[in-house]
Amino acid sequence: MGRTLAEKVWDAHVVRRAEGEPDLLYIDLHLVHEVTSPQAFEALRLAGRAVRRPDLTIATEDHNVPTTDTLLPIADVVSAAQVETLRKNCADFGVPLHPMNDPDQGIVHVIGPQLGLTQPGLTIVCGDSHTSTHGAFGALAFGIGTSQVEHVLATQTLPQTAPKTMAVTVNGALPPGVTAKDLILAVIAQIGTGGGQGHVIEYRGEAIRSLSMEGRMTVCNMSIEAGARAGMIAPDGTTFAYLKGRPHAPTGADWDGAVAYWRTLATDDDATFDTEVVIEASTLSPYVTWGTNPGQGAPLSSAVPDPASYDDPGLRGSVERALAYMALTPGTPLSEVAVDTVFVGSCTNGRIEDLRAAADVLRGRTVAPGVRTLIVPGSMQVKLAAEQEGLDAVFTAAGAEWRSAGCSMCLGMNPDTLSPGERSASTSNRNFEGRQGPGGRTHLVSPVVAAATAVTGRLTAPADLAPLAAPGSAAPAL
Amino acid sequence: MEAFTIHTGRAVPLRRTDVDTDQIIPSEWLKRVERTGFGAGLFEEWRNQPDFILDRPAYRGATVLIAGENFGTGSSREHAVWALQDFGFRAVISSRFADIFRGNALGNGLLPVQLPAAVVEALQAAAEADPTLEVTVDLGAREVRAEGLPTASFDLDDFTRWRLMEGLDDVGLTLRNEGVITAFEAGRPGRLPTTV
């Protein structure tokens, strides 16, 4: 019988299989950052163990780093100590590190693909749940805890039970103005935050195949928000074109050999999935969340739901709690919800294409008075590319703040946070209570909705903005 | 890792679904580089609110958490498990756990016990009616027992159960297979990427 993409990658990495035990999987690439690694390195030290394969391990500083004044010492002493700990651990154990202000520093899930380290068919882990991002290349990539980080550092393997497989097929073409972010928010709203539990999701269908690598990364990134162990997309010409020429991509005959292998990874025609979900792309529209988990989302053109419309008492209670926390009234059109902050960035939407999309909306427009708008590139390379294209000038001319690379307001471990009661439109991945700062309220949106929201001060799709005057046309008569 | 064989203790019901790890331990706590001392941050935002169930005197000292569906969703932070253990919990019962949280719990000897939603609901109701109710989580028998309720069986594979009951850590077990790992490495294609 045929095998799925996930099963092929899994099978190619089984070091040891024994009846009644988890498979021992070899790990091709281990990404490390400052937050979930210190206790793992310390455990190695206590046990007198080395890092088995520092040449398959790479570290960066992303969660804690400030996005302004990056040449100054980190003001938060606890954050500074954590970053210093990573530097010492990398030096002691021989792990390559891209520290703050390094040209390749950035969010761990942005730099892996950018450096060409993320490749089809690899197993990739990181002490971070959004490791699912790398599945966009046809890698099997998943988040792990600190004890597992220690395990991979020490052994370059991980015991894992085989996952179930789920196909999410998106047929047809996305309507104009509908992005990868809207697609994945709609998927999560449909299957729920636990719908993918125990599964690796493979995204398939015309709408997925038509996405750029950036769009595919956005989709796979949020697989964890559907509870899935990983998300994957079969590698194709789009994948190969993105990888070719990147610093760690194979070259010459190795490139040809790699591509030939990568082409074998696609799910066989006669393979079966444990679970299948089909979505028609034509039914999708710009999506936003209204609640306190990523499954609590709805079309921007709809209204805040009424808890009374839910039959299940548990679900009704959870919606009531969410609306109370979010200070939203049932029936309010989502397009009337006013925000004080807009955040464009994160491992979900902090890549160059995301910044271009936001800049296209903001070009020639102005951020609404009182709306703090942060544009945070996902890496220093993204920052550099954006500046070379003049996107920074577009953002600052509109009244937005142009920052340096890091996780920033996605989780507020650095100074970029919401204050209690503040409300954001955010291109990040989690709208949990207090995620962006204690008492903060988060609406997850796409980069273009974030930009349009910055202009009006309320949740807005770009299609609903007043058109710009054509260049050279006369100013309207007073 | 501390072995887990059988545990009996009072239980506290947490009737909330989709409890994410940002709620279990907020990100501000993740700046610490230690493995201990996270109990003070457990459910920090909720514990700032009046009458949060964990703060009611009747539930002080409870060691079994009976949670709603999809417990531990979100971030991979193992600090969530460390916080629950540091606070005194030995087991969490839910009708569904997020995968990464479950793996982290099993790696630390905090037992995640998955039971059908109706059984979890009955346990929550019993613990609400009587905060002195003692719940026994018996890993050897793979059972949860509480007075007045039918015995509930839960699934856990034999290997993981053995590892928990012996208190063995994964790294030590894996290193017994060092030779197999080295042999696998020797067969990896040379074109695979390295970070140096």
XYZ file of C-alpha atoms in Angstrom:
674
model
C 0.000 0.000 0.000
C 1.139 3.540 -0.704
C 2.528 5.824 1.933
C 1.876 9.437 2.811
C 4.522 12.163 2.806
C 4.687 12.035 6.612
C 5.068 8.245 6.656
C 7.895 8.364 4.089
C 9.886 10.905 6.076
C 9.197 9.040 9.313
C 10.269 5.655 7.913
C 13.520 7.122 6.569
C 14.519 8.207 10.088
C 13.773 5.171 12.244
C 17.008 4.278 14.022
C 15.442 1.552 16.112
C 12.028 -0.077 16.144
C 10.931 -2.522 18.838
C 7.537 -4.060 19.507
C 5.583 -2.088 22.080
C 8.060 0.799 22.236
C 8.129 4.201 20.566
C 10.304 4.386 17.439
C 13.690 5.999 17.948
C 13.902 8.717 15.277
C 17.077 10.370 14.010
C 16.934 14.170 14.048
C 18.560 15.955 11.079
C 18.352 19.502 12.399
C 17.946 20.879 15.927
C 17.094 24.560 16.305
C 17.811 26.140 19.678
C 16.845 29.446 21.302
C 17.438 31.050 24.670
C 14.134 30.267 26.421
C 13.738 26.486 26.340
C 17.396 25.429 26.310
C 19.156 26.572 29.526
C 17.847 23.723 31.698
C 18.728 21.214 28.954
C 22.349 22.361 28.713
C 22.584 22.396 32.503
C 21.375 18.778 32.627
C 24.081 17.799 30.116
C 26.657 19.499 32.297
C 25.449 17.686 35.428
C 25.574 14.331 33.641
C 28.947 15.044 32.057
C 27.539 14.680 28.546
C 28.489 16.491 25.330
C 26.328 17.702 22.450
C 26.502 14.739 20.101
C 26.187 16.679 16.839
C 26.827 20.410 17.217
C 27.093 20.444 13.410
C 23.377 19.552 13.203
C 22.446 22.145 15.817
C 22.010 25.897 15.437
C 21.049 28.558 17.953
C 19.721 32.086 17.822
C 18.356 34.727 20.185
C 14.777 35.659 19.430
C 12.190 35.489 22.223
C 13.727 37.957 24.684
C 15.500 40.382 22.411
C 14.458 44.021 22.315
C 13.538 45.372 18.877
C 14.844 48.868 19.537
C 18.301 50.022 20.631
C 19.694 46.573 19.927
C 23.277 47.786 20.269
C 22.673 48.624 23.946
C 22.756 45.985 26.711
C 19.357 44.307 27.294
C 17.693 46.423 29.981
C 15.690 43.584 31.563
C 18.285 41.862 33.757
C 16.472 38.506 33.752
C 16.223 38.501 29.953
C 19.842 39.597 29.695
C 20.925 36.728 31.954
C 19.022 34.231 29.833
C 20.613 35.484 26.616
C 24.041 35.423 28.279
C 23.377 31.842 29.400
C 22.703 30.800 25.802
C 25.944 32.434 24.653
C 27.920 30.609 27.317
C 26.214 27.286 26.579
C 26.855 27.597 22.833
C 30.497 28.474 23.487
C 30.962 25.618 25.996
C 29.274 22.972 23.827
C 30.420 24.168 20.390
C 26.975 25.055 19.028
C 26.884 27.676 16.233
C 24.989 30.801 17.377
C 23.509 33.816 15.602
C 23.348 36.382 18.407
C 21.675 39.784 18.429
C 23.002 42.082 15.706
C 24.429 39.156 13.733
C 23.279 39.507 10.082
C 21.617 36.070 10.299
C 19.916 36.588 13.681
C 16.149 36.310 13.751
C 13.196 34.210 14.782
C 14.341 30.598 14.763
C 11.607 29.561 12.308
C 12.469 32.374 9.923
C 16.232 31.837 9.821
C 16.153 28.042 9.248
C 14.424 28.328 5.858
C 16.294 31.519 4.987
C 19.677 29.824 5.476
C 18.593 26.834 3.386
C 18.936 24.534 6.415
C 15.251 23.639 6.265
C 14.978 21.112 3.435
C 12.440 18.531 2.240
C 12.530 15.138 3.874
C 14.409 16.229 7.005
C 13.366 15.689 10.598
C 13.572 19.031 12.407
C 12.890 19.786 16.076
C 13.072 22.832 18.311
C 11.952 23.641 21.832
C 9.156 25.707 20.347
C 5.716 24.638 19.231
C 5.852 26.641 15.996
C 8.527 24.327 14.634
C 5.643 23.044 12.514
C 6.510 25.997 10.216
C 9.299 24.003 8.553
C 6.799 21.403 7.339
C 6.082 23.823 4.485
C 9.164 22.312 2.797
C 8.035 18.710 3.234
C 10.136 18.273 6.375
C 8.730 16.502 9.433
C 9.125 19.270 11.977
C 7.676 19.477 15.449
C 8.006 21.286 18.759
C 9.453 19.595 21.831
C 9.892 20.319 25.539
C 13.128 21.034 27.351
C 13.726 17.421 28.463
C 13.463 16.419 24.805
C 15.838 19.254 23.865
C 18.299 17.674 26.286
C 17.623 14.263 24.737
C 18.316 15.489 21.207
C 21.429 17.405 22.277
C 22.784 14.251 23.929
C 21.729 11.606 21.387
C 20.575 13.362 18.143
C 17.518 11.109 18.385
C 14.078 11.184 19.944
C 11.722 8.349 20.944
C 8.349 9.061 19.332
C 5.153 7.117 18.774
C 3.981 7.174 15.168
C 1.394 9.886 14.484
C -1.915 9.516 12.724
C -2.274 11.280 9.381
C -4.808 13.910 8.346
C -5.327 15.400 4.902
C -6.625 18.957 4.728
C -7.451 19.507 1.061
C -8.257 23.035 -0.088
C -9.839 22.878 -3.536
C -9.997 25.722 -6.040
C -8.419 29.159 -5.952
C -8.451 31.622 -3.053
C -10.625 34.649 -3.863
C -8.800 37.985 -4.311
C -7.797 39.525 -0.972
C -7.834 36.153 0.842
C -4.438 35.072 2.165
C -2.739 32.002 3.619
C -3.478 33.392 7.098
C -7.202 33.556 6.400
C -7.055 30.006 5.072
C -5.415 28.558 8.184
C -7.634 30.559 10.568
C -10.634 29.113 8.720
C -9.209 25.587 8.956
C -8.668 25.933 12.713
C -12.147 27.407 13.211
C -13.549 24.369 11.382
C -11.606 21.523 13.015
C -11.060 23.160 16.415
C -7.993 23.659 18.615
C -7.877 19.940 19.408
C -9.019 18.662 16.006
C -5.519 17.738 14.871
C -4.467 16.054 18.105
C -2.189 13.087 17.491
C -2.067 13.804 13.746
C 0.380 15.172 11.240
C -1.658 17.317 8.854
C -0.768 17.299 5.174
C -2.156 20.331 3.342
C -3.112 19.520 -0.232
C -5.114 20.797 -3.139
C -4.925 23.573 -5.701
C -5.153 26.464 -3.241
C -2.173 25.081 -1.277
C -0.105 24.347 -4.390
C -0.661 27.946 -5.521
C 0.788 29.407 -2.319
C 4.310 30.833 -2.174
C 6.758 29.304 0.311
C 5.996 32.196 2.671
C 2.276 31.418 2.481
C 2.918 27.713 3.007
C 5.003 28.506 6.083
C 2.138 30.598 7.492
C -0.224 27.645 7.035
C 2.098 25.006 8.502
C 3.129 27.342 11.341
C -0.380 27.337 12.786
C -0.889 23.554 12.564
C -0.105 23.451 16.272
C -3.044 25.812 16.838
C -5.262 23.008 15.520
C -3.575 20.686 18.019
C -1.622 18.818 15.317
C 1.809 17.356 15.954
C 3.049 18.809 12.661
C 1.896 20.234 9.336
C 3.433 19.333 5.982
C 3.207 20.242 2.317
C 4.754 18.073 -0.401
C 7.815 19.717 -1.975
C 7.449 20.888 -5.578
C 8.927 23.384 -8.038
C 8.021 26.285 -5.732
C 10.000 24.634 -2.913
C 13.038 23.895 -5.078
C 13.094 27.431 -6.528
C 13.031 28.906 -3.002
C 15.895 26.699 -1.825
C 18.239 26.884 -4.784
C 21.304 28.984 -4.059
C 20.663 29.412 -0.325
C 23.775 29.163 1.871
C 23.192 25.605 3.142
C 21.320 24.197 0.133
C 23.079 21.440 -1.795
C 25.003 22.405 -4.935
C 26.086 20.745 -8.191
C 25.493 17.000 -8.382
C 24.292 17.022 -4.758
C 21.522 19.417 -5.771
C 20.375 17.122 -8.559
C 20.490 14.111 -6.244
C 18.562 15.976 -3.592
C 15.834 17.128 -5.993
C 15.456 13.597 -7.345
C 14.953 12.337 -3.792
C 12.645 15.196 -2.817
C 10.383 14.363 -5.780
C 9.820 10.873 -4.332
C 8.410 12.235 -1.086
C 4.920 13.186 -2.300
C 2.072 11.079 -0.941
C 1.400 8.060 -3.151
C -1.884 8.027 -5.050
C -3.034 4.874 -3.240
C -2.052 6.064 0.246
C -4.811 6.652 2.783
C -5.155 9.157 5.618
C -6.697 8.455 9.003
C -8.756 11.647 8.758
C -9.726 13.825 5.797
C -11.032 17.396 5.712
C -12.038 19.169 2.496
C -12.474 22.909 2.163
C -13.580 24.879 -0.909
C -11.321 27.915 -1.277
C -14.133 29.902 -2.906
C -16.003 29.943 0.421
C -13.138 31.722 2.240
C -12.860 35.416 3.041
C -10.681 37.535 5.373
C -10.804 35.896 8.802
C -10.243 37.305 12.282
C -10.482 35.819 15.755
C -12.960 37.147 18.303
C -12.130 34.874 21.254
C -9.248 33.616 23.365
C -8.122 30.615 21.360
C -7.211 30.454 17.667
C -10.246 28.292 16.899
C -12.543 31.121 17.934
C -12.441 32.896 14.587
C -14.966 34.042 11.998
C -15.160 35.985 8.726
C -14.400 39.666 9.280
C -17.711 40.389 7.545
C -19.621 38.578 10.315
C -20.507 39.504 13.893
C -19.419 38.554 17.412
C -21.243 35.264 18.108
C -23.990 34.873 20.685
C -23.188 32.279 23.368
C -26.882 31.370 23.426
C -26.530 29.986 19.907
C -24.309 27.142 21.183
C -26.154 23.982 22.248
C -23.233 22.377 24.083
C -23.072 23.811 27.630
C -19.273 23.437 27.825
C -18.802 25.287 24.564
C -21.319 27.946 25.567
C -19.449 28.533 28.828
C -16.154 28.826 27.017
C -17.600 31.383 24.553
C -19.102 33.392 27.442
C -15.735 33.448 29.201
C -13.942 34.457 26.026
C -16.340 37.319 25.267
C -16.117 38.562 28.860
C -12.312 38.595 28.653
C -12.371 40.230 25.221
C -15.030 42.771 26.339
C -17.151 42.068 23.263
C -20.941 42.186 22.934
C -22.698 39.443 20.950
C -23.995 40.689 17.609
C -21.441 43.489 17.213
C -20.102 43.518 13.636
C -16.440 42.515 13.829
C -15.633 45.405 11.480
C -16.715 47.807 14.249
C -14.228 46.504 16.827
C -11.703 49.273 17.557
C -8.053 48.512 18.375
C -5.245 50.556 19.919
C -2.342 48.470 18.651
C -1.387 46.751 15.409
C 1.443 44.211 15.297
C 2.890 42.902 12.032
C 5.535 40.251 12.588
C 6.203 36.829 14.248
C 7.125 33.399 12.860
C 3.639 33.302 11.357
C 3.780 36.518 9.326
C 7.191 38.177 9.720
C 8.718 37.253 6.362
C 9.465 39.572 3.430
C 6.286 38.735 1.525
C 4.213 39.594 4.609
C 5.928 42.956 4.942
C 5.443 43.666 1.215
C 1.730 42.895 1.541
C 1.367 45.200 4.550
C 3.381 47.933 2.814
C 1.196 47.706 -0.300
C -1.808 48.589 1.863
C -0.047 51.347 3.820
C 1.665 52.999 0.828
C 0.159 56.473 0.485
C -2.004 56.009 3.565
C -1.677 57.067 7.204
C -2.067 55.138 10.437
C -5.130 56.303 12.400
C -4.377 58.675 15.299
C -3.676 56.833 18.539
C -3.044 53.439 16.930
C 0.423 52.174 17.843
C 1.632 50.182 14.842
C 4.691 47.953 15.169
C 6.322 46.396 12.119
C 8.809 43.774 13.305
C 10.742 41.832 10.650
C 11.215 38.140 11.375
C 14.969 38.282 10.851
C 17.779 40.720 10.214
C 17.907 39.436 6.622
C 14.209 40.236 6.204
C 14.910 43.667 7.676
C 17.746 44.269 5.241
C 15.709 43.107 2.248
C 12.783 45.312 3.261
C 15.051 48.339 3.598
C 16.616 47.673 0.204
C 13.093 47.693 -1.263
C 12.188 50.879 0.600
C 9.448 49.237 2.668
C 10.763 50.830 5.866
C 10.171 54.243 4.322
C 6.600 53.259 3.440
C 5.947 52.166 7.025
C 7.497 55.165 8.716
C 5.822 57.605 6.281
C 2.484 56.039 7.246
C 3.262 56.527 10.929
C 4.217 52.956 11.843
C 7.291 51.983 13.880
C 10.038 50.063 12.053
C 11.845 47.656 14.400
C 14.646 45.101 14.531
C 14.113 41.331 14.374
C 12.623 39.132 17.106
C 9.492 37.453 18.437
C 8.470 40.787 19.961
C 4.778 41.288 20.713
C 3.745 37.792 19.690
C 4.367 36.752 23.274
C 5.639 39.887 24.961
C 8.803 38.489 26.545
C 10.618 41.620 25.431
C 9.433 45.207 26.102
C 6.850 45.040 23.254
C 3.673 44.263 25.195
C 0.034 45.240 25.499
C -1.081 46.987 28.673
C -4.121 45.661 30.570
C -7.278 46.315 28.560
C -5.431 47.211 25.353
C -6.637 45.560 22.168
C -4.512 44.533 19.215
C -4.883 43.333 15.664
C -1.942 40.981 15.426
C -0.459 38.862 12.640
C 0.850 36.409 15.247
C -0.547 32.993 16.107
C -2.102 33.029 19.586
C -4.919 35.064 21.070
C -4.719 33.414 24.485
C -5.610 35.489 27.551
C -2.674 37.722 28.396
C -0.492 36.308 25.613
C 0.700 39.757 24.480
C 0.782 41.149 28.005
C -1.359 40.623 31.127
C -4.936 41.783 30.460
C -4.220 42.401 26.746
C -6.799 41.426 24.104
C -5.673 39.970 20.800
C -7.400 39.574 17.437
C -5.440 37.400 15.027
C -5.423 38.745 11.473
C -3.490 38.590 8.201
C -0.821 41.184 7.342
C -3.135 43.019 4.926
C -5.985 43.152 7.441
C -3.482 44.358 10.064
C -2.363 47.162 7.761
C -5.913 48.177 6.824
C -6.862 48.078 10.522
C -3.979 50.416 11.313
C -5.445 52.906 8.808
C -9.005 52.910 10.183
C -8.407 51.977 13.821
C -10.956 49.168 13.635
C -10.818 45.659 12.163
C -10.838 46.283 8.405
C -10.194 44.390 5.189
C -8.182 46.292 2.549
C -11.117 46.052 0.137
C -13.097 48.255 2.514
C -10.565 51.097 2.568
C -11.333 54.270 0.640
C -9.445 54.123 -2.656
C -6.323 56.241 -2.945
C -6.428 59.225 -5.258
C -4.705 58.386 -8.547
C -1.169 59.823 -8.733
C -1.155 63.278 -10.299
C -4.904 63.801 -9.949
C -6.071 67.097 -8.550
C -6.786 67.338 -4.847
C -10.517 67.205 -4.172
C -12.094 70.633 -4.198
C -13.054 71.953 -0.798
C 12.878 11.400 37.402
C 10.763 10.489 40.414
C 9.016 7.145 39.894
C 5.211 7.046 39.721
C 3.479 3.900 40.871
C 0.317 4.763 42.784
C -0.851 8.043 44.220
C -3.776 8.953 46.438
C -4.668 12.546 47.133
C -7.382 15.152 47.204
C -8.547 16.507 43.856
C -9.376 19.977 42.591
C -11.755 20.409 39.636
C -10.835 23.054 37.014
C -13.881 23.436 34.816
C -12.284 25.207 31.899
C -11.636 23.813 28.429
C -8.604 24.555 26.225
C -6.424 25.602 29.170
C -3.290 26.742 27.335
C 0.242 26.690 28.669
C 0.323 30.505 28.643
C -2.335 30.295 31.401
C -0.548 27.502 33.249
C 2.664 29.562 33.377
C 2.843 33.048 31.776
C 5.794 33.850 29.509
C 7.342 36.307 31.966
C 8.319 33.241 34.048
C 10.076 31.655 31.084
C 12.975 34.062 31.417
C 14.276 32.045 34.347
C 17.076 29.559 33.647
C 16.283 27.281 36.615
C 14.099 24.167 36.647
C 12.503 24.804 40.047
C 10.437 27.504 41.702
C 7.690 27.791 39.086
C 4.808 26.899 41.452
C 4.379 30.540 42.452
C 3.605 31.363 38.821
C 1.069 28.568 38.274
C -2.132 30.027 36.759
C -0.786 33.415 37.829
C -3.410 35.568 36.082
C -6.320 33.517 37.388
C -4.915 33.418 40.889
C -4.992 37.217 40.900
C -8.764 36.978 40.536
C -11.067 36.468 43.539
C -12.306 32.988 44.387
C -10.150 31.068 41.923
C -10.754 27.447 42.827
C -7.110 26.580 43.527
C -7.055 29.289 46.191
C -10.136 28.108 48.098
C -9.037 26.796 51.493
C -10.971 23.555 50.988
C -8.789 22.646 47.998
C -5.407 23.616 49.439
C -3.022 20.700 49.284
C -4.858 18.930 46.454
C -2.488 16.804 44.368
C -4.748 15.704 41.509
C -6.025 18.258 38.984
C -9.250 17.352 37.178
C -9.192 19.581 34.118
C -11.436 20.320 31.139
C -10.895 19.074 27.620
C -7.722 19.857 25.620
C -5.553 20.670 28.616
C -2.062 22.032 27.954
C -2.711 23.365 24.459
C -0.373 25.891 22.852
C 3.264 26.563 23.613
C 5.756 23.711 24.128
C 7.030 25.201 27.411
C 7.938 22.383 29.804
C 7.778 25.059 32.506
C 4.018 24.304 32.584
C 4.743 20.807 33.872
C 7.390 22.070 36.286
C 4.902 24.630 37.655
C 2.192 22.016 38.229
C 4.677 19.715 39.986
C 6.217 22.505 42.030
C 2.714 23.485 43.184
C 2.196 19.906 44.387
C 0.311 18.118 41.611
C 1.236 14.495 40.856
C -1.417 13.768 38.219
C -3.731 15.642 35.843
C -6.966 14.079 34.603
C -8.604 15.314 31.381
C -10.592 13.957 28.465
C -7.870 15.202 26.088
C -4.338 16.531 26.410
C -2.333 18.510 23.893
C 0.419 16.264 22.516
C 3.478 18.290 23.531
C 2.178 18.868 27.062
C 1.464 15.157 27.437
C 4.989 14.286 26.305
C 6.510 16.823 28.679
C 4.427 15.497 31.584
C 5.416 11.882 30.887
C 9.052 12.955 30.729
C 8.858 14.433 34.218
C 6.712 11.909 36.053
C 3.578 14.082 36.178
C 0.954 11.540 35.128
C -1.492 12.729 32.433
C -4.540 10.505 32.783
C -6.914 10.530 29.838
C -10.463 9.416 30.626
C -13.768 9.735 28.739
C -15.447 13.147 29.093
C -18.359 11.686 31.073
C -15.976 10.105 33.597
C -14.037 13.374 33.972
C -17.323 15.213 34.472
C -18.379 12.739 37.195
C -15.033 13.173 38.970
C -15.308 16.955 38.781
C -18.828 16.858 40.202
C -17.713 14.548 43.015
C -14.736 16.764 43.896
C -17.000 19.816 43.867
C -19.529 18.141 46.142
C -16.825 16.948 48.534
C -13.444 18.714 48.536
C -12.120 16.052 50.924
C -12.716 13.333 48.313
C -9.592 11.277 47.787
C -8.756 10.080 44.310
C -6.363 7.196 43.687
C -4.370 7.073 40.466
C -2.963 3.559 40.153
C -0.461 3.293 37.303
C 0.215 -0.390 37.897
C -3.469 -1.245 37.402
C -4.026 1.700 34.998
C -7.054 2.705 37.056
C -8.521 5.768 38.724
C -10.564 5.064 41.846
C -12.632 7.322 44.093
C -15.206 6.399 46.708
C -18.736 6.357 45.339
C -17.640 6.252 41.702
C -17.087 3.303 39.385
C -13.450 2.370 38.842
C -12.201 3.974 35.618
C -9.524 2.372 33.433
C -7.133 4.435 31.365
C -4.761 3.582 28.522
C -1.000 3.968 28.633
C 1.389 1.874 26.581
C 3.414 -0.772 28.434
C 6.775 0.819 27.699
C 5.883 4.269 29.011
C 4.192 2.735 32.039
C 7.313 0.701 32.843
C 9.553 3.740 32.380
C 7.404 5.828 34.743
C 7.133 3.113 37.376
C 10.908 2.664 37.321
C 11.540 6.414 37.234
C 13.885 6.026 34.252
C 14.889 8.950 32.097
C 14.848 8.697 28.323
C 18.409 9.831 27.703
C 19.874 6.971 29.720
C 17.612 4.448 27.963
C 18.471 5.775 24.505
C 22.201 5.747 25.149
C 21.948 1.972 25.580
C 21.450 2.019 21.787
C 24.521 4.096 21.055
C 25.834 1.555 18.527
C 22.597 1.613 16.523
C 22.672 5.397 16.405
C 26.264 5.420 15.193
C 25.436 2.866 12.504
C 22.463 4.944 11.328
C 24.633 8.051 11.174
C 27.175 6.281 9.000
C 24.465 5.672 6.402
C 23.228 9.273 6.138
C 23.822 10.845 2.711
C 26.703 13.300 2.614
C 24.597 16.007 0.976
C 22.451 16.554 4.079
C 22.931 20.028 5.558
C 25.197 20.887 8.462
C 25.127 24.113 10.437
C 28.842 24.801 10.427
